[in-house]
XYZ file of C-alpha atoms in Angstrom:
501
model
C 6.638 -23.028 -3.057
C 4.042 -20.289 -2.843
C 1.406 -21.046 -5.457
C -0.798 -18.050 -4.648
C -2.914 -16.830 -7.564
C -1.717 -19.774 -9.645
C 0.240 -17.356 -11.789
C 3.880 -18.063 -11.037
C 4.839 -21.616 -10.190
C 8.221 -23.274 -10.138
C 10.276 -25.790 -8.254
C 12.985 -24.114 -6.228
C 16.093 -26.226 -6.055
C 18.889 -26.171 -3.516
C 21.577 -23.515 -4.036
C 23.811 -24.379 -6.953
C 26.939 -24.206 -4.813
C 25.738 -27.264 -2.902
C 24.526 -29.302 -5.900
C 26.607 -32.165 -7.191
C 26.788 -31.789 -10.928
C 27.010 -34.899 -13.136
C 29.389 -34.725 -16.095
C 27.734 -33.577 -19.280
C 27.389 -36.380 -21.767
C 29.007 -35.259 -25.061
C 29.944 -38.502 -26.610
C 27.035 -38.498 -29.041
C 28.563 -35.446 -30.642
C 32.100 -36.803 -30.728
C 31.977 -40.513 -31.516
C 33.862 -41.905 -34.479
C 37.225 -43.408 -35.236
C 40.433 -41.679 -36.193
C 41.972 -41.724 -39.627
C 45.311 -43.381 -40.114
C 48.110 -41.094 -39.018
C 45.684 -38.848 -37.067
C 45.080 -41.000 -34.004
C 47.381 -39.233 -31.587
C 46.283 -35.790 -32.708
C 42.598 -36.784 -32.468
C 43.148 -38.150 -28.994
C 44.545 -34.789 -27.943
C 41.865 -32.715 -29.678
C 38.887 -34.815 -28.542
C 39.079 -33.881 -24.823
C 39.428 -30.204 -25.702
C 36.322 -30.343 -27.871
C 34.476 -32.089 -25.078
C 35.524 -29.431 -22.589
C 34.534 -26.652 -24.956
C 31.128 -28.130 -25.683
C 30.552 -28.782 -22.010
C 31.289 -25.158 -21.194
C 28.984 -23.941 -23.950
C 26.108 -26.241 -22.910
C 26.499 -25.364 -19.240
C 26.694 -21.618 -19.941
C 23.566 -21.829 -22.080
C 21.697 -23.569 -19.284
C 22.943 -21.014 -16.773
C 22.335 -17.880 -18.842
C 19.135 -18.597 -20.768
C 17.171 -15.468 -21.537
C 14.501 -14.508 -18.991
C 11.988 -11.680 -18.827
C 11.335 -9.852 -15.579
C 8.319 -7.696 -14.645
C 8.894 -3.948 -14.798
C 8.896 -3.602 -11.029
C 11.949 -5.894 -10.784
C 14.388 -3.408 -12.285
C 17.323 -1.120 -11.603
C 17.070 1.146 -8.511
C 14.296 -0.913 -6.917
C 13.825 -1.169 -3.173
C 13.023 -4.626 -1.857
C 11.298 -5.106 1.474
C 13.884 -5.608 4.198
C 13.572 -8.489 6.626
C 11.613 -10.873 4.348
C 12.831 -13.216 1.593
C 13.459 -11.434 -1.718
C 10.844 -12.666 -4.143
C 11.634 -12.744 -7.846
C 9.426 -13.934 -10.678
C 9.113 -13.729 -14.416
C 8.984 -15.599 -17.675
C 11.315 -17.970 -19.542
C 11.099 -20.889 -21.930
C 8.961 -23.821 -20.789
C 10.762 -25.803 -18.065
C 13.832 -23.628 -18.561
C 16.388 -23.387 -15.723
C 16.614 -20.011 -13.999
C 19.476 -19.082 -11.651
C 19.395 -16.073 -9.333
C 21.698 -14.664 -6.674
C 22.475 -11.499 -4.748
C 26.037 -10.212 -5.169
C 28.495 -13.036 -4.617
C 26.086 -15.128 -2.554
C 25.369 -18.724 -3.485
C 22.883 -18.873 -6.373
C 19.433 -20.390 -6.063
C 18.058 -22.378 -9.005
C 14.475 -22.891 -10.099
C 12.760 -24.184 -13.225
C 9.980 -22.504 -15.213
C 6.699 -24.363 -15.451
C 5.167 -25.586 -18.716
C 3.802 -22.067 -19.374
C 7.238 -20.518 -18.862
C 6.430 -18.881 -15.540
C 8.822 -19.081 -12.618
C 9.502 -17.594 -9.216
C 12.290 -17.892 -6.685
C 13.006 -16.657 -3.176
C 16.422 -15.287 -2.235
C 17.622 -14.781 1.359
C 16.195 -11.806 3.206
C 18.246 -8.630 3.425
C 18.796 -6.146 6.237
C 18.023 -2.524 5.394
C 20.825 -1.072 3.326
C 22.571 -1.572 0.024
C 23.227 -1.079 -2.791
C 23.124 -4.663 -4.007
C 23.172 -6.296 -7.427
C 20.724 -9.084 -8.111
C 21.505 -11.344 -11.050
C 18.956 -13.553 -12.830
C 20.702 -15.617 -15.498
C 22.293 -12.898 -17.652
C 20.110 -10.110 -16.300
C 21.724 -7.878 -13.658
C 19.446 -5.635 -11.571
C 21.688 -2.803 -10.411
C 21.575 -0.376 -7.465
C 19.056 -2.382 -5.399
C 18.319 -1.185 -1.868
C 16.573 -3.002 0.985
C 14.222 -0.961 3.123
C 10.490 -0.375 3.657
C 8.140 -0.428 0.668
C 4.703 1.210 0.913
C 1.902 1.067 -1.685
C 0.193 4.472 -2.107
C -3.221 4.177 -3.710
C -6.604 5.832 -4.066
C -8.021 8.646 -6.161
C -7.108 12.258 -6.938
C -6.025 13.351 -3.480
C -3.388 10.620 -3.482
C -2.438 11.301 -7.110
C -2.250 15.063 -6.348
C 1.359 15.960 -7.102
C 3.932 17.573 -4.878
C 4.352 20.297 -7.460
C 0.703 21.371 -6.991
C 0.775 21.143 -3.191
C 1.301 24.046 -0.786
C 5.009 24.774 -0.751
C 5.579 21.932 -3.207
C 7.812 23.669 -5.738
C 10.137 24.872 -2.980
C 10.119 21.450 -1.327
C 10.993 19.749 -4.613
C 14.109 21.919 -4.934
C 15.413 20.315 -1.721
C 14.384 16.747 -2.605
C 17.779 15.117 -3.031
C 17.145 11.702 -1.432
C 19.063 8.929 -3.207
C 17.677 6.312 -0.790
C 14.044 7.427 -1.080
C 12.517 6.007 -4.276
C 9.270 5.929 -6.218
C 7.746 3.573 -8.769
C 4.683 5.123 -10.448
C 2.143 2.920 -12.189
C 0.316 4.602 -15.126
C -3.477 4.673 -15.286
C -4.431 1.242 -16.621
C -7.922 -0.259 -16.411
C -8.246 -3.929 -17.401
C -10.982 -6.537 -17.751
C -8.892 -9.313 -16.244
C -5.970 -9.436 -13.771
C -2.720 -8.524 -15.497
C 0.759 -9.908 -14.859
C 2.791 -6.759 -15.436
C 2.736 -2.958 -15.470
C 4.914 -0.324 -17.044
C 7.098 2.022 -15.066
C 10.598 2.607 -13.720
C 12.147 3.113 -10.291
C 13.587 6.531 -9.568
C 15.528 7.950 -6.672
C 14.104 11.323 -5.667
C 15.845 14.367 -7.078
C 14.847 18.032 -7.406
C 14.128 17.325 -11.072
C 11.621 14.493 -10.558
C 10.136 14.893 -7.059
C 7.383 17.277 -8.165
C 5.637 14.715 -10.345
C 4.952 12.278 -7.517
C 2.154 12.186 -4.908
C 2.465 15.036 -2.402
C 0.890 12.955 0.388
C 3.147 9.955 -0.306
C 6.233 12.161 -0.577
C 5.726 13.774 2.836
C 4.780 10.434 4.368
C 7.888 8.709 3.092
C 10.235 11.626 3.736
C 9.170 11.874 7.385
C 9.828 8.181 7.984
C 13.018 8.107 5.930
C 14.658 10.975 7.789
C 13.679 9.559 11.163
C 14.530 5.913 10.582
C 17.586 6.620 8.383
C 16.845 3.579 6.214
C 15.790 3.281 2.558
C 12.131 3.960 1.914
C 10.053 3.371 -1.219
C 6.606 4.215 -2.572
C 4.791 2.259 -5.265
C 2.283 4.859 -6.446
C -0.879 3.445 -8.008
C -3.649 6.086 -7.879
C -6.193 7.541 -10.303
C -8.399 10.591 -9.804
C -12.168 10.247 -9.707
C -12.183 6.489 -9.117
C -14.401 4.513 -6.787
C -13.465 1.866 -4.280
C -15.124 -1.023 -6.132
C -12.800 -0.423 -9.072
C -9.858 -1.141 -6.766
C -11.462 -4.283 -5.322
C -11.101 -7.784 -6.678
C -14.223 -9.128 -8.352
C -14.302 -12.239 -6.162
C -14.224 -10.134 -3.002
C -17.258 -8.189 -4.214
C -19.318 -11.145 -5.430
C -18.746 -13.113 -2.203
C -20.696 -10.506 -0.158
C -24.417 -10.200 -0.831
C -24.321 -6.501 0.071
C -21.538 -5.794 -2.469
C -22.403 -8.182 -5.306
C -24.468 -5.570 -7.159
C -21.291 -3.597 -7.801
C -20.041 -6.374 -10.099
C -22.744 -5.743 -12.703
C -23.116 -1.989 -12.190
C -22.633 -0.020 -15.391
C -20.110 2.826 -15.551
C -19.609 5.638 -18.024
C -15.851 5.339 -17.632
C -13.768 2.149 -17.913
C -11.745 3.035 -14.833
C -14.850 2.873 -12.617
C -15.981 -0.579 -13.669
C -15.798 -2.965 -10.706
C -12.321 -4.510 -10.376
C -10.908 -2.622 -13.397
C -8.111 -0.960 -11.427
C -7.449 -3.989 -9.268
C -6.882 -5.897 -12.490
C -4.617 -3.353 -14.174
C -2.891 -1.470 -11.361
C -2.772 -3.714 -8.276
C -2.890 -7.407 -9.261
C 0.463 -7.159 -11.141
C 2.312 -6.082 -7.961
C 0.842 -8.457 -5.376
C 3.874 -10.748 -5.629
C 6.121 -7.846 -4.510
C 6.562 -7.929 -0.694
C 5.719 -4.640 1.025
C 5.587 -3.044 4.447
C 2.014 -1.773 4.104
C -0.455 0.515 2.358
C -1.491 4.163 2.441
C -4.877 5.020 0.943
C -6.689 8.320 0.155
C -10.061 7.674 -1.420
C -13.767 7.851 -0.671
C -14.903 11.006 -2.438
C -16.241 8.936 -5.347
C -18.289 6.790 -2.939
C -19.932 9.460 -0.764
C -23.317 9.619 -2.463
C -26.256 7.657 -1.056
C -26.482 4.636 -0.939
C -22.752 4.184 -1.480
C -21.832 6.234 1.605
C -23.478 3.671 3.892
C -22.198 0.675 1.933
C -18.675 2.052 2.042
C -18.081 0.583 5.504
C -18.523 -2.913 4.087
C -16.861 -2.188 0.744
C -13.772 -0.521 2.192
C -13.363 -3.191 4.868
C -13.723 -5.951 2.283
C -11.086 -4.330 0.073
C -8.606 -3.998 2.952
C -8.983 -7.626 3.922
C -8.767 -8.892 0.355
C -5.648 -6.885 -0.450
C -3.991 -8.406 2.574
C -5.070 -11.881 1.460
C -3.682 -11.353 -2.047
C -0.309 -10.134 -0.770
C -0.117 -13.119 1.577
C 1.844 -11.308 4.303
C -0.705 -11.422 7.089
C -2.403 -8.315 8.485
C -0.231 -5.748 6.714
C -0.590 -2.181 8.058
C -3.294 -0.287 6.219
C -3.404 3.491 6.758
C -6.017 5.780 5.235
C -7.002 9.449 5.167
C -10.270 10.747 6.665
C -12.112 12.823 4.082
C -11.529 16.537 4.535
C -14.186 19.196 5.239
C -15.947 20.145 2.003
C -19.344 21.435 0.971
C -21.032 18.416 -0.636
C -24.788 18.997 -0.753
C -25.465 16.070 -3.105
C -23.533 13.589 -0.955
C -23.415 12.338 2.633
C -19.890 13.205 3.713
C -20.462 12.655 7.460
C -21.785 9.131 6.818
C -18.809 8.387 4.526
C -16.404 9.443 7.272
C -18.327 7.281 9.739
C -17.984 4.357 7.307
C -14.245 4.977 7.032
C -13.869 4.940 10.823
C -15.615 1.574 11.018
C -12.510 -0.046 9.548
C -10.609 0.749 12.769
C -12.185 -2.469 14.063
C -9.758 -4.368 11.884
C -6.249 -5.189 13.055
C -3.354 -2.918 12.087
C -5.466 -0.127 10.657
C -4.737 3.565 11.270
C -5.687 6.886 9.763
C -4.799 10.542 9.302
C -7.390 13.093 10.347
C -7.841 15.985 7.901
C -9.931 18.182 10.162
C -8.433 21.660 9.975
C -6.756 21.212 6.585
C -9.758 21.095 4.270
C -11.088 23.600 1.743
C -14.821 24.257 1.875
C -14.920 25.024 -1.846
C -12.483 22.416 -3.161
C -12.494 18.689 -2.532
C -8.730 18.725 -3.061
C -7.078 20.398 -0.076
C -3.613 21.544 -1.089
C -1.999 21.069 2.335
C -0.536 17.648 1.612
C 2.338 18.026 4.042
C 0.135 17.868 7.131
C -1.761 14.870 5.730
C 1.384 12.969 4.833
C 2.999 13.635 8.209
C -0.167 12.543 10.061
C -0.119 9.348 8.023
C 3.527 8.893 9.025
C 2.525 9.194 12.683
C -0.152 6.523 12.122
C 2.593 4.331 10.619
C 4.756 4.878 13.692
C 1.912 3.522 15.792
C 0.665 0.705 13.607
C 3.774 -0.456 11.721
C 6.711 0.576 13.890
C 5.498 -0.023 17.464
C 5.475 3.526 18.866
C 3.147 4.067 21.794
C 3.567 7.846 21.807
C 3.407 9.072 18.193
C 0.639 11.723 18.133
C -2.467 10.388 16.392
C -6.086 11.455 16.262
C -8.187 10.927 19.422
C -11.000 8.484 18.590
C -14.325 8.038 20.407
C -14.525 4.899 22.538
C -17.724 4.933 24.625
C -20.609 7.038 25.935
C -21.938 7.118 29.531
C -24.779 8.997 31.222
C -23.877 11.549 33.852
C -26.664 13.578 35.452
C -28.396 15.550 32.735
C -25.462 15.130 30.380
C -23.424 12.557 28.465
C -19.743 11.828 28.940
C -17.731 10.951 25.859
C -14.604 8.815 26.339
C -11.741 8.926 23.858
C -8.739 6.716 22.999
C -5.396 8.102 21.806
C -5.860 11.238 23.885
C -2.306 11.121 25.248
C -1.960 13.629 28.103
C -5.524 14.773 27.596
C -7.884 16.782 25.410
C -8.506 20.465 24.898
C -11.075 22.731 23.276
C -9.540 25.004 20.692
C -11.377 27.785 18.938
C -15.159 28.271 19.002
C -16.924 24.999 19.845
C -20.380 26.298 18.866
C -22.228 23.665 16.819
C -19.303 21.260 17.169
C -21.074 19.243 19.839
C -24.788 18.340 19.608
C -27.075 16.184 21.700
C -30.612 14.846 21.342
C -33.217 12.860 23.240
C -35.129 9.889 21.925
C -36.683 12.162 19.304
C -33.257 12.607 17.652
C -33.776 16.363 17.379
C -30.250 17.633 17.833
C -29.410 20.926 19.541
C -26.037 22.551 20.190
C -24.477 21.401 23.446
C -21.972 22.845 25.891
C -18.786 20.851 26.406
C -16.378 20.534 29.317
C -13.121 18.614 28.928
C -11.798 16.450 31.748
C -8.673 14.479 30.866
C -9.524 12.128 28.013
C -13.288 12.753 28.337
C -15.773 15.404 27.360
C -19.002 16.113 29.260
C -21.737 17.449 26.947
C -25.087 18.878 28.028
C -27.870 21.225 26.997
C -30.642 22.607 29.289
C -33.245 21.977 26.599
C -32.449 18.223 26.561
C -32.817 16.956 30.157
C -32.554 13.268 29.188
C -30.024 13.053 26.360
C -29.560 9.825 24.425
C -27.660 10.814 21.265
C -24.485 12.811 20.770
C -22.645 14.087 17.727
C -19.294 15.762 17.308
C -18.183 17.412 14.070
C -20.840 15.425 12.240
C -21.281 17.838 9.302
C -19.771 18.344 5.905
C -17.883 21.361 7.230
C -17.787 21.168 11.004
C -15.865 23.196 13.578
C -12.768 21.199 14.557
C -12.962 22.213 18.199
C -11.622 19.148 20.006
C -7.900 18.358 19.995
C -5.363 16.368 21.926
C -3.153 18.623 24.049
C -0.368 18.116 21.457
C -2.587 19.522 18.735
C -4.075 16.580 16.806
C -7.799 16.964 15.986
C -10.279 14.379 17.275
C -12.252 12.272 14.828
C -15.931 13.043 14.246
C -18.470 10.782 15.855
C -22.179 9.991 16.144
C -23.183 7.773 19.067
C -26.158 6.551 21.087
C -26.229 5.839 24.798
C -26.187 2.121 25.507
C -25.126 1.110 22.030
C -21.643 -0.427 21.713
C -19.220 1.477 19.542
């Protein structure tokens, strides 16, 4: 039995249909001798009483009251292809019986604290199903892909506020596309439950959910024609350390200072949102994560530390879910004038996480707003995240994703930049002035000319005969000049000749 987190323990027994039940012992309740003239009648009544009491006792054992977490409720979507995990609370050492539809039930027993969990057989994508736990029936359950959508305001940004959102919401009749939204809940210690309800998307409710998550899920749902679900747990203005488990921070000398760092707001205390908005759902199997955050960490020195912090959070979330290297997809911060921050360094820190397995991203170059940190074009962002999912989670080798710098080589008086994910090649779009820059050992950058050849770009400048450094789009608001031939912008980069990526 999975004893992860030490929160829900129980002994799962073999399915009830295969158990050999021993007769219930009722004689202690029925002993005694008959009264003269009543013997025959008593002998006929006694077995009936025994049968009635046996039925009552057995029914009580089978249908004892249990409490389920809010996420295990009507209209939920369980992750297809993995065992269905249920957990909750009951009386100490109380028997809990669960089953899907008419399938053979599985029995477990609560521990001394009343906590229990059970695994039911995995389901193929589809439904609806009914899951019964003692007397509790969870209705209209689907099996499909479940994604956790988290981060700060750009993930919480609603469909209703997005470009074209009100019109999109009017068309959002998707009974097999569902959301569970977790309210803003900071906590000092890890919690066992959240509040919230599952909803199928309708024109009446679609506008209140994340615009990015909506377009992400809709794109995959329509293509794959299977149920899709979003667990939305996002809060505007929050930093990454608030979403990271305390133990993950304290175990790294570079991150430990976050644990004791004071905050003016409870939601930005280290681990506060992990405790209240993530820990309660880690027992719920998922397909992966989408993440839009970083704006609250782009001041110095946090911008440089973000590469360690963000990577540590990704790895720890995966550890806590216990499903291996789950796909983790994030959004590159959009162009924005941020004079008090280091936005290019923050983006560079984000890109460092691509070294981890099963990590992808959506590039926001071209969709930003120089005067607003909240770009309203959430459709493009969500659909680019969906393409990253097609690559990382669904095995596509051709879904269009952002070209990413791989290596730098010297060539005459110039430098050649090599890119991955370039597909059929790269192209320069628009005015590339100031997009590419090179420098010698003095690191004094000057604008460079650029010539595209296949999946490479040759950059050079007459004033720098021996270039060593190169930058592309390494500014708060940089020209997004380099694209794949299918129109996906390349990621920004800063590199030095002879230094591994």
